[in-house]
Amino acid sequence: LEYERERDRETETERDREREREREN
């Protein structure tokens, strides 16, 4: 369960990075 949570957090971070990248353009 903890493992899944960690993966979800990493996915969230990746999404945030993508969002930031789009905002810059």
mmCIF file of the N, C-alpha and C atoms, coordinates in Angstrom:
data_MODEL
# 
_entry.id   MODEL 
# 
loop_
_atom_site.group_PDB 
_atom_site.id 
_atom_site.type_symbol 
_atom_site.label_atom_id 
_atom_site.label_alt_id 
_atom_site.label_comp_id 
_atom_site.label_asym_id 
_atom_site.label_entity_id 
_atom_site.label_seq_id 
_atom_site.pdbx_PDB_ins_code 
_atom_site.Cartn_x 
_atom_site.Cartn_y 
_atom_site.Cartn_z 
_atom_site.occupancy 
_atom_site.B_iso_or_equiv 
_atom_site.pdbx_formal_charge 
_atom_site.auth_seq_id 
_atom_site.auth_comp_id 
_atom_site.auth_asym_id 
_atom_site.auth_atom_id 
_atom_site.pdbx_PDB_model_num 
ATOM 1  N N  . LEU A 1 1  ? 0.837 -1.200 0.000   1.00 0.00 ? 1  LEU A N  1 
ATOM 2  C CA . LEU A 1 1  ? 0.000 0.000  0.000   1.00 0.00 ? 1  LEU A CA 1 
ATOM 3  C C  . LEU A 1 1  ? 0.877 1.257  0.000   1.00 0.00 ? 1  LEU A C  1 
ATOM 4  N N  . GLU A 1 2  ? 1.835 1.301  0.876   1.00 0.00 ? 2  GLU A N  1 
ATOM 5  C CA . GLU A 1 2  ? 2.762 2.453  0.895   1.00 0.00 ? 2  GLU A CA 1 
ATOM 6  C C  . GLU A 1 2  ? 3.438 2.610  -0.462  1.00 0.00 ? 2  GLU A C  1 
ATOM 7  N N  . TYR A 1 3  ? 3.837 1.483  -1.042  1.00 0.00 ? 3  TYR A N  1 
ATOM 8  C CA . TYR A 1 3  ? 4.514 1.519  -2.332  1.00 0.00 ? 3  TYR A CA 1 
ATOM 9  C C  . TYR A 1 3  ? 3.642 2.190  -3.384  1.00 0.00 ? 3  TYR A C  1 
ATOM 10 N N  . GLU A 1 4  ? 2.374 1.794  -3.422  1.00 0.00 ? 4  GLU A N  1 
ATOM 11 C CA . GLU A 1 4  ? 1.450 2.389  -4.383  1.00 0.00 ? 4  GLU A CA 1 
ATOM 12 C C  . GLU A 1 4  ? 1.343 3.893  -4.171  1.00 0.00 ? 4  GLU A C  1 
ATOM 13 N N  . ARG A 1 5  ? 1.288 4.282  -2.918  1.00 0.00 ? 5  ARG A N  1 
ATOM 14 C CA . ARG A 1 5  ? 1.158 5.704  -2.608  1.00 0.00 ? 5  ARG A CA 1 
ATOM 15 C C  . ARG A 1 5  ? 2.377 6.466  -3.133  1.00 0.00 ? 5  ARG A C  1 
ATOM 16 N N  . GLU A 1 6  ? 3.537 5.888  -2.954  1.00 0.00 ? 6  GLU A N  1 
ATOM 17 C CA . GLU A 1 6  ? 4.767 6.538  -3.439  1.00 0.00 ? 6  GLU A CA 1 
ATOM 18 C C  . GLU A 1 6  ? 4.712 6.708  -4.954  1.00 0.00 ? 6  GLU A C  1 
ATOM 19 N N  . ARG A 1 7  ? 4.277 5.681  -5.633  1.00 0.00 ? 7  ARG A N  1 
ATOM 20 C CA . ARG A 1 7  ? 4.203 5.764  -7.095  1.00 0.00 ? 7  ARG A CA 1 
ATOM 21 C C  . ARG A 1 7  ? 3.220 6.840  -7.515  1.00 0.00 ? 7  ARG A C  1 
ATOM 22 N N  . ASP A 1 8  ? 2.093 6.915  -6.823  1.00 0.00 ? 8  ASP A N  1 
ATOM 23 C CA . ASP A 1 8  ? 1.098 7.937  -7.152  1.00 0.00 ? 8  ASP A CA 1 
ATOM 24 C C  . ASP A 1 8  ? 1.703 9.322  -6.976  1.00 0.00 ? 8  ASP A C  1 
ATOM 25 N N  . ARG A 1 9  ? 2.472 9.482  -5.917  1.00 0.00 ? 9  ARG A N  1 
ATOM 26 C CA . ARG A 1 9  ? 3.085 10.783 -5.660  1.00 0.00 ? 9  ARG A CA 1 
ATOM 27 C C  . ARG A 1 9  ? 4.039 11.135 -6.794  1.00 0.00 ? 9  ARG A C  1 
ATOM 28 N N  . GLU A 1 10 ? 4.801 10.164 -7.247  1.00 0.00 ? 10 GLU A N  1 
ATOM 29 C CA . GLU A 1 10 ? 5.745 10.432 -8.337  1.00 0.00 ? 10 GLU A CA 1 
ATOM 30 C C  . GLU A 1 10 ? 4.992 10.819 -9.608  1.00 0.00 ? 10 GLU A C  1 
ATOM 31 N N  . THR A 1 11 ? 3.882 10.143 -9.847  1.00 0.00 ? 11 THR A N  1 
ATOM 32 C CA . THR A 1 11 ? 3.082 10.452 -11.023 1.00 0.00 ? 11 THR A CA 1 
ATOM 33 C C  . THR A 1 11 ? 2.536 11.869 -10.927 1.00 0.00 ? 11 THR A C  1 
ATOM 34 N N  . GLU A 1 12 ? 2.091 12.239 -9.744  1.00 0.00 ? 12 GLU A N  1 
ATOM 35 C CA . GLU A 1 12 ? 1.590 13.603 -9.534  1.00 0.00 ? 12 GLU A CA 1 
ATOM 36 C C  . GLU A 1 12 ? 2.677 14.626 -9.851  1.00 0.00 ? 12 GLU A C  1 
ATOM 37 N N  . THR A 1 13 ? 3.889 14.351 -9.388  1.00 0.00 ? 13 THR A N  1 
ATOM 38 C CA . THR A 1 13 ? 4.994 15.277 -9.623  1.00 0.00 ? 13 THR A CA 1 
ATOM 39 C C  . THR A 1 13 ? 5.254 15.399 -11.130 1.00 0.00 ? 13 THR A C  1 
ATOM 40 N N  . GLU A 1 14 ? 5.207 14.282 -11.816 1.00 0.00 ? 14 GLU A N  1 
ATOM 41 C CA . GLU A 1 14 ? 5.427 14.314 -13.264 1.00 0.00 ? 14 GLU A CA 1 
ATOM 42 C C  . GLU A 1 14 ? 4.365 15.172 -13.938 1.00 0.00 ? 14 GLU A C  1 
ATOM 43 N N  . ARG A 1 15 ? 3.125 15.039 -13.495 1.00 0.00 ? 15 ARG A N  1 
ATOM 44 C CA . ARG A 1 15 ? 2.040 15.827 -14.076 1.00 0.00 ? 15 ARG A CA 1 
ATOM 45 C C  . ARG A 1 15 ? 2.283 17.296 -13.827 1.00 0.00 ? 15 ARG A C  1 
ATOM 46 N N  . ASP A 1 16 ? 2.715 17.611 -12.613 1.00 0.00 ? 16 ASP A N  1 
ATOM 47 C CA . ASP A 1 16 ? 2.979 19.020 -12.281 1.00 0.00 ? 16 ASP A CA 1 
ATOM 48 C C  . ASP A 1 16 ? 4.071 19.573 -13.182 1.00 0.00 ? 16 ASP A C  1 
ATOM 49 N N  . ARG A 1 17 ? 5.096 18.775 -13.443 1.00 0.00 ? 17 ARG A N  1 
ATOM 50 C CA . ARG A 1 17 ? 6.191 19.234 -14.310 1.00 0.00 ? 17 ARG A CA 1 
ATOM 51 C C  . ARG A 1 17 ? 5.663 19.509 -15.708 1.00 0.00 ? 17 ARG A C  1 
ATOM 52 N N  . GLU A 1 18 ? 4.819 18.619 -16.197 1.00 0.00 ? 18 GLU A N  1 
ATOM 53 C CA . GLU A 1 18 ? 4.247 18.812 -17.534 1.00 0.00 ? 18 GLU A CA 1 
ATOM 54 C C  . GLU A 1 18 ? 3.440 20.095 -17.571 1.00 0.00 ? 18 GLU A C  1 
ATOM 55 N N  . ARG A 1 19 ? 2.676 20.330 -16.508 1.00 0.00 ? 19 ARG A N  1 
ATOM 56 C CA . ARG A 1 19 ? 1.843 21.528 -16.435 1.00 0.00 ? 19 ARG A CA 1 
ATOM 57 C C  . ARG A 1 19 ? 2.724 22.769 -16.486 1.00 0.00 ? 19 ARG A C  1 
ATOM 58 N N  . GLU A 1 20 ? 3.778 22.753 -15.719 1.00 0.00 ? 20 GLU A N  1 
ATOM 59 C CA . GLU A 1 20 ? 4.701 23.901 -15.685 1.00 0.00 ? 20 GLU A CA 1 
ATOM 60 C C  . GLU A 1 20 ? 5.288 24.136 -17.077 1.00 0.00 ? 20 GLU A C  1 
ATOM 61 N N  . ARG A 1 21 ? 5.644 23.064 -17.732 1.00 0.00 ? 21 ARG A N  1 
ATOM 62 C CA . ARG A 1 21 ? 6.238 23.163 -19.057 1.00 0.00 ? 21 ARG A CA 1 
ATOM 63 C C  . ARG A 1 21 ? 5.244 23.808 -20.028 1.00 0.00 ? 21 ARG A C  1 
ATOM 64 N N  . GLU A 1 22 ? 3.997 23.387 -19.952 1.00 0.00 ? 22 GLU A N  1 
ATOM 65 C CA . GLU A 1 22 ? 2.986 23.949 -20.856 1.00 0.00 ? 22 GLU A CA 1 
ATOM 66 C C  . GLU A 1 22 ? 2.762 25.427 -20.567 1.00 0.00 ? 22 GLU A C  1 
ATOM 67 N N  . ARG A 1 23 ? 2.801 25.791 -19.283 1.00 0.00 ? 23 ARG A N  1 
ATOM 68 C CA . ARG A 1 23 ? 2.565 27.183 -18.916 1.00 0.00 ? 23 ARG A CA 1 
ATOM 69 C C  . ARG A 1 23 ? 3.676 28.080 -19.467 1.00 0.00 ? 23 ARG A C  1 
ATOM 70 N N  . GLU A 1 24 ? 4.871 27.565 -19.555 1.00 0.00 ? 24 GLU A N  1 
ATOM 71 C CA . GLU A 1 24 ? 5.993 28.377 -20.042 1.00 0.00 ? 24 GLU A CA 1 
ATOM 72 C C  . GLU A 1 24 ? 5.810 28.715 -21.521 1.00 0.00 ? 24 GLU A C  1 
ATOM 73 N N  . ASN A 1 25 ? 5.224 27.807 -22.273 1.00 0.00 ? 25 ASN A N  1 
ATOM 74 C CA . ASN A 1 25 ? 5.079 28.032 -23.715 1.00 0.00 ? 25 ASN A CA 1 
ATOM 75 C C  . ASN A 1 25 ? 4.007 29.056 -24.025 1.00 0.00 ? 25 ASN A C  1 
# 
